[in-house]
Amino acid sequence: MLLVTLATALAGWPEDLTLSGLTEHDGVRVVDNELLQSTWRELVMELGTAIAPRPMPSATTGIYGFELALSSSFVLVDAKTRPSRVTPWDRAVADENHEPYLAIPTFSVRKGLPGSFELGGRLGWLAGTRTGLGSVYGRLAVLENYKPIPDVTLQLGYTGYTGNDEFDLSVFDMGVTVGSRFGIGRNGENNGRFEPFAKVDLLRISATPTAPLELVQQVGAVTYERNQLNAELPLAVPRIGAGFQVTSGVAHFRLSGSWSWLTIPSIDVGMGFTF
């Protein structure tokens, strides 16, 4: 009995999201196919938005620049008007009561390249779960250092969700960031910068159930994937975001927020170093 209890305890973390969790609520089996399918769709859309990249300053690090940063995103799971007080996140976790927010601590790095290009990546953990994320992106500054014209940067990226045994999920993002930089300090002695920025992007969220076929059919969990037989197209989510960065010497502090009227908002706070 002790071994069975221990195995059950180790089987999952409190905030693990599962397809099997959608099939029962308050001890009652869910048989409403429309509810199951809409819950799966909402979960895919909101989880994809949660792991997608956050806004960052429009200026690149420059050909010799290199940045290391630690940050944490707070995804506001309950900050959306719904027909029911029960969220897809509540239905997908074991205790049927997800926290009102999801914390995602991340480590990121970016490196400037010739021609106003920049490459970057990040690794993150979805707190309270066994799952994480990995992300890579490329950026191109089409306007940079042409004062007083704002800096304009284009970005393409990919984020993968890892560690879930019942479904795979990924996000392709493309967007544009506009921002500027202002010196902080006395005239002629500026050793700091204030950088406001705003971003508009489009997320393409793909998901594939990997649970046993019987469970997938019970939930009605369709596959959202391009060029796959019997699958629907990836979910498209337009999103806006804004924030600012304050830099002193090589250290910086960054605060930003992202929002889409289709899903849920998030707040991101972090600090790092640019060399």
Short mmCIF file of C-alpha atoms in Angstrom, two decimals:
data_model
loop_
_atom_site.label_atom_id
_atom_site.label_comp_id
_atom_site.label_asym_id
_atom_site.label_seq_id
_atom_site.Cartn_x
_atom_site.Cartn_y
_atom_site.Cartn_z
CA MET A 1 0.00 0.00 0.00
CA LEU A 2 2.84 2.38 0.87
CA LEU A 3 4.54 1.71 -2.47
CA VAL A 4 1.29 2.34 -4.36
CA THR A 5 0.75 5.62 -2.50
CA LEU A 6 4.32 6.72 -3.15
CA ALA A 7 4.07 5.86 -6.84
CA THR A 8 0.85 7.86 -7.11
CA ALA A 9 2.44 10.86 -5.41
CA LEU A 10 5.39 10.77 -7.75
CA ALA A 11 3.24 10.31 -10.84
CA GLY A 12 2.50 13.98 -11.27
CA TRP A 13 3.04 17.47 -9.91
CA PRO A 14 0.16 19.63 -8.59
CA GLU A 15 -0.17 21.84 -11.67
CA ASP A 16 0.50 19.22 -14.37
CA LEU A 17 -1.97 19.62 -17.24
CA THR A 18 -3.48 16.39 -18.56
CA LEU A 19 -6.03 15.32 -21.13
CA SER A 20 -7.34 12.71 -18.71
CA GLY A 21 -8.20 15.47 -16.24
CA LEU A 22 -10.72 16.92 -18.69
CA THR A 23 -12.90 13.81 -18.59
CA GLU A 24 -14.08 14.21 -14.99
CA HIS A 25 -15.08 17.15 -12.78
CA ASP A 26 -16.33 17.15 -9.16
CA GLY A 27 -16.34 13.36 -9.26
CA VAL A 28 -18.72 13.27 -12.22
CA ARG A 29 -17.72 12.01 -15.65
CA VAL A 30 -17.94 14.71 -18.34
CA VAL A 31 -19.94 13.42 -21.32
CA ASP A 32 -20.69 16.74 -23.05
CA ASN A 33 -18.64 16.39 -26.24
CA GLU A 34 -18.97 20.07 -27.13
CA LEU A 35 -17.69 21.09 -23.68
CA LEU A 36 -14.76 18.68 -23.90
CA GLN A 37 -13.72 19.88 -27.36
CA SER A 38 -14.02 23.58 -26.48
CA THR A 39 -12.06 23.04 -23.25
CA TRP A 40 -9.24 21.35 -25.19
CA ARG A 41 -9.19 24.17 -27.73
CA GLU A 42 -9.09 26.85 -25.03
CA LEU A 43 -6.34 25.03 -23.16
CA VAL A 44 -4.18 24.79 -26.28
CA MET A 45 -4.69 28.45 -27.13
CA GLU A 46 -4.00 29.71 -23.60
CA LEU A 47 -1.03 27.44 -22.91
CA GLY A 48 0.49 28.44 -26.25
CA THR A 49 0.08 32.10 -25.37
CA ALA A 50 1.58 31.46 -21.93
CA ILE A 51 4.85 30.02 -23.25
CA ALA A 52 5.26 32.40 -26.21
CA PRO A 53 8.15 34.92 -26.12
CA ARG A 54 7.74 38.16 -24.20
CA PRO A 55 8.36 41.67 -25.59
CA MET A 56 11.89 43.04 -25.37
CA PRO A 57 13.61 46.30 -26.37
CA SER A 58 13.64 47.08 -30.07
CA ALA A 59 17.40 47.77 -30.14
CA THR A 60 19.67 44.80 -30.82
CA THR A 61 22.79 44.13 -28.76
CA GLY A 62 25.07 45.09 -31.67
CA ILE A 63 27.69 43.01 -33.45
CA TYR A 64 29.84 42.62 -30.32
CA GLY A 65 26.99 42.56 -27.79
CA PHE A 66 26.01 39.60 -25.64
CA GLU A 67 23.18 39.44 -23.08
CA LEU A 68 22.37 37.06 -20.23
CA ALA A 69 19.11 37.47 -18.32
CA LEU A 70 16.86 35.87 -15.72
CA SER A 71 13.15 36.63 -15.70
CA SER A 72 9.82 35.35 -14.52
CA SER A 73 6.48 35.50 -16.29
CA PHE A 74 3.21 35.56 -14.39
CA VAL A 75 0.39 34.32 -16.61
CA LEU A 76 -2.97 35.47 -15.24
CA VAL A 77 -5.05 32.34 -15.74
CA ASP A 78 -8.21 33.81 -14.17
CA ALA A 79 -8.05 37.18 -15.96
CA LYS A 80 -10.56 36.31 -18.65
CA THR A 81 -14.34 36.54 -18.78
CA ARG A 82 -15.79 33.05 -19.24
CA PRO A 83 -19.30 31.58 -19.36
CA SER A 84 -18.28 29.34 -16.45
CA ARG A 85 -16.14 30.11 -13.41
CA VAL A 86 -14.31 26.84 -14.06
CA THR A 87 -11.32 27.41 -16.35
CA PRO A 88 -9.72 24.86 -18.70
CA TRP A 89 -6.75 24.97 -16.34
CA ASP A 90 -8.97 23.89 -13.42
CA ARG A 91 -10.33 20.99 -15.44
CA ALA A 92 -6.87 19.84 -16.56
CA VAL A 93 -5.17 19.60 -13.12
CA ALA A 94 -5.58 16.77 -10.63
CA ASP A 95 -7.19 18.77 -7.79
CA GLU A 96 -9.46 20.71 -10.19
CA ASN A 97 -8.30 24.02 -8.70
CA HIS A 98 -5.44 25.63 -10.62
CA GLU A 99 -3.69 28.62 -9.07
CA PRO A 100 -4.96 32.02 -10.34
CA TYR A 101 -1.63 32.52 -12.10
CA LEU A 102 1.12 30.43 -13.66
CA ALA A 103 4.73 31.40 -12.91
CA ILE A 104 7.35 30.65 -15.58
CA PRO A 105 10.95 31.43 -14.52
CA THR A 106 13.29 31.59 -17.52
CA PHE A 107 16.94 31.97 -18.43
CA SER A 108 17.68 33.70 -21.72
CA VAL A 109 20.63 34.64 -23.88
CA ARG A 110 20.97 36.75 -27.03
CA LYS A 111 23.91 37.62 -29.27
CA GLY A 112 24.33 40.36 -31.84
CA LEU A 113 25.53 39.53 -35.35
CA PRO A 114 26.69 41.57 -38.36
CA GLY A 115 24.06 43.33 -40.45
CA SER A 116 21.82 44.26 -37.49
CA PHE A 117 20.90 40.62 -36.95
CA GLU A 118 20.50 39.00 -33.55
CA LEU A 119 19.98 35.41 -32.38
CA GLY A 120 18.61 34.37 -29.02
CA GLY A 121 17.12 31.59 -26.99
CA ARG A 122 15.57 30.83 -23.63
CA LEU A 123 14.81 27.91 -21.33
CA GLY A 124 11.97 27.95 -18.83
CA TRP A 125 10.08 25.88 -16.28
CA LEU A 126 6.33 25.96 -15.74
CA ALA A 127 6.25 26.18 -11.94
CA GLY A 128 4.48 23.37 -10.13
CA THR A 129 4.75 21.03 -13.11
CA ARG A 130 7.17 18.57 -14.71
CA THR A 131 7.07 20.56 -17.94
CA GLY A 132 9.21 23.27 -19.46
CA LEU A 133 9.88 25.25 -22.61
CA GLY A 134 12.70 25.86 -25.04
CA SER A 135 12.75 28.76 -27.46
CA VAL A 136 14.92 30.13 -30.26
CA TYR A 137 14.46 33.28 -32.30
CA GLY A 138 16.08 35.59 -34.80
CA ARG A 139 15.69 39.37 -35.02
CA LEU A 140 16.54 41.95 -37.67
CA ALA A 141 16.68 45.68 -36.94
CA VAL A 142 15.31 47.41 -40.04
CA LEU A 143 15.69 50.84 -38.39
CA GLU A 144 18.21 51.42 -35.61
CA ASN A 145 20.06 54.50 -34.30
CA TYR A 146 18.33 56.96 -36.64
CA LYS A 147 17.26 59.50 -34.01
CA PRO A 148 14.60 60.79 -33.57
CA ILE A 149 13.04 57.96 -35.63
CA PRO A 150 12.15 54.99 -33.36
CA ASP A 151 14.01 51.70 -33.71
CA VAL A 152 12.04 49.02 -35.58
CA THR A 153 12.87 45.31 -35.29
CA LEU A 154 11.35 42.21 -36.93
CA GLN A 155 11.32 38.86 -35.12
CA LEU A 156 10.68 35.21 -36.00
CA GLY A 157 10.77 32.51 -33.35
CA TYR A 158 9.81 29.01 -32.28
CA THR A 159 8.93 27.74 -28.80
CA GLY A 160 8.47 24.10 -27.85
CA TYR A 161 6.61 22.75 -24.81
CA THR A 162 8.29 19.69 -23.28
CA GLY A 163 7.69 17.08 -20.60
CA ASN A 164 3.98 16.37 -21.05
CA ASP A 165 3.15 12.71 -21.70
CA GLU A 166 -0.34 13.33 -23.10
CA PHE A 167 0.15 16.07 -25.69
CA ASP A 168 2.79 18.05 -27.57
CA LEU A 169 2.52 21.79 -28.19
CA SER A 170 4.59 24.40 -30.01
CA VAL A 171 4.35 28.06 -30.98
CA PHE A 172 5.65 29.88 -34.05
CA ASP A 173 5.75 33.64 -33.57
CA MET A 174 6.35 36.55 -35.93
CA GLY A 175 6.17 40.19 -34.93
CA VAL A 176 7.48 43.72 -35.02
CA THR A 177 8.83 45.80 -32.12
CA VAL A 178 9.02 49.60 -32.04
CA GLY A 179 10.92 51.50 -29.37
CA SER A 180 13.45 54.16 -28.52
CA ARG A 181 16.29 54.93 -26.09
CA PHE A 182 16.81 57.91 -23.81
CA GLY A 183 19.87 58.75 -21.73
CA ILE A 184 19.61 59.00 -17.96
CA GLY A 185 21.88 61.30 -15.96
CA ARG A 186 23.49 64.71 -16.31
CA ASN A 187 24.26 66.12 -19.74
CA GLY A 188 27.50 64.66 -20.99
CA GLU A 189 27.52 62.09 -18.18
CA ASN A 190 24.76 59.70 -19.22
CA ASN A 191 25.65 56.27 -17.89
CA GLY A 192 22.13 54.88 -18.00
CA ARG A 193 19.30 54.39 -20.49
CA PHE A 194 15.53 54.23 -20.40
CA GLU A 195 14.06 52.15 -23.25
CA PRO A 196 10.28 52.00 -23.76
CA PHE A 197 9.02 49.56 -26.40
CA ALA A 198 5.83 48.10 -27.87
CA LYS A 199 5.27 44.93 -29.86
CA VAL A 200 2.62 43.43 -32.12
CA ASP A 201 2.92 39.77 -33.06
CA LEU A 202 1.01 36.79 -34.39
CA LEU A 203 1.23 33.39 -32.70
CA ARG A 204 0.59 30.13 -34.58
CA ILE A 205 -0.08 27.44 -31.99
CA SER A 206 0.19 23.74 -32.91
CA ALA A 207 -0.80 20.81 -30.69
CA THR A 208 -0.84 17.03 -31.07
CA PRO A 209 -2.45 14.65 -28.55
CA THR A 210 -0.11 11.76 -27.66
CA ALA A 211 -2.35 10.06 -25.09
CA PRO A 212 -3.94 6.65 -25.83
CA LEU A 213 -6.37 6.80 -28.75
CA GLU A 214 -9.39 5.93 -26.58
CA LEU A 215 -8.73 8.95 -24.33
CA VAL A 216 -8.11 11.26 -27.29
CA GLN A 217 -11.42 10.21 -28.85
CA GLN A 218 -13.26 10.58 -25.55
CA VAL A 219 -12.06 14.18 -25.19
CA GLY A 220 -12.44 14.94 -28.88
CA ALA A 221 -8.92 16.36 -28.78
CA VAL A 222 -8.21 17.31 -32.38
CA THR A 223 -4.72 17.88 -33.73
CA TYR A 224 -3.82 21.44 -34.67
CA GLU A 225 -1.06 21.06 -37.22
CA ARG A 226 -0.35 22.23 -40.74
CA ASN A 227 -0.06 19.63 -43.52
CA GLN A 228 -1.27 16.71 -41.41
CA LEU A 229 -4.10 14.39 -42.38
CA ASN A 230 -7.35 14.85 -40.40
CA ALA A 231 -5.88 17.82 -38.54
CA GLU A 232 -7.10 21.37 -38.17
CA LEU A 233 -4.89 24.36 -38.93
CA PRO A 234 -2.77 25.79 -36.10
CA LEU A 235 -4.60 28.30 -33.91
CA ALA A 236 -3.83 31.94 -34.75
CA VAL A 237 -3.58 34.39 -31.86
CA PRO A 238 -2.82 38.10 -32.46
CA ARG A 239 -1.16 39.71 -29.46
CA ILE A 240 0.07 43.11 -28.30
CA GLY A 241 2.64 43.96 -25.66
CA ALA A 242 4.61 46.83 -24.18
CA GLY A 243 7.19 47.53 -21.53
CA PHE A 244 10.38 49.31 -20.61
CA GLN A 245 13.98 48.58 -19.72
CA VAL A 246 16.25 50.61 -17.46
CA THR A 247 19.98 50.07 -17.95
CA SER A 248 22.84 51.20 -15.72
CA GLY A 249 26.31 50.21 -16.86
CA VAL A 250 26.06 46.57 -17.94
CA ALA A 251 23.05 45.71 -15.74
CA HIS A 252 19.41 46.14 -16.69
CA PHE A 253 15.90 45.78 -15.24
CA ARG A 254 13.00 44.95 -17.57
CA LEU A 255 9.23 45.00 -17.08
CA SER A 256 6.67 44.14 -19.76
CA GLY A 257 3.15 42.89 -20.30
CA SER A 258 1.37 41.00 -23.08
CA TRP A 259 -2.33 40.72 -23.88
CA SER A 260 -4.64 39.17 -26.45
CA TRP A 261 -8.41 39.52 -26.47
CA LEU A 262 -8.60 35.83 -27.43
CA THR A 263 -6.70 34.39 -24.46
CA ILE A 264 -5.10 35.49 -21.18
CA PRO A 265 -2.61 38.25 -20.26
CA SER A 266 0.83 37.97 -18.69
CA ILE A 267 3.34 40.14 -16.86
CA ASP A 268 7.09 39.60 -17.18
CA VAL A 269 9.79 40.97 -14.89
CA GLY A 270 13.51 40.32 -15.13
CA MET A 271 17.07 41.51 -14.89
CA GLY A 272 20.28 40.74 -16.69
CA PHE A 273 23.65 41.86 -18.00
CA THR A 274 24.82 43.01 -21.43
CA PHE A 275 28.48 42.79 -22.35
#
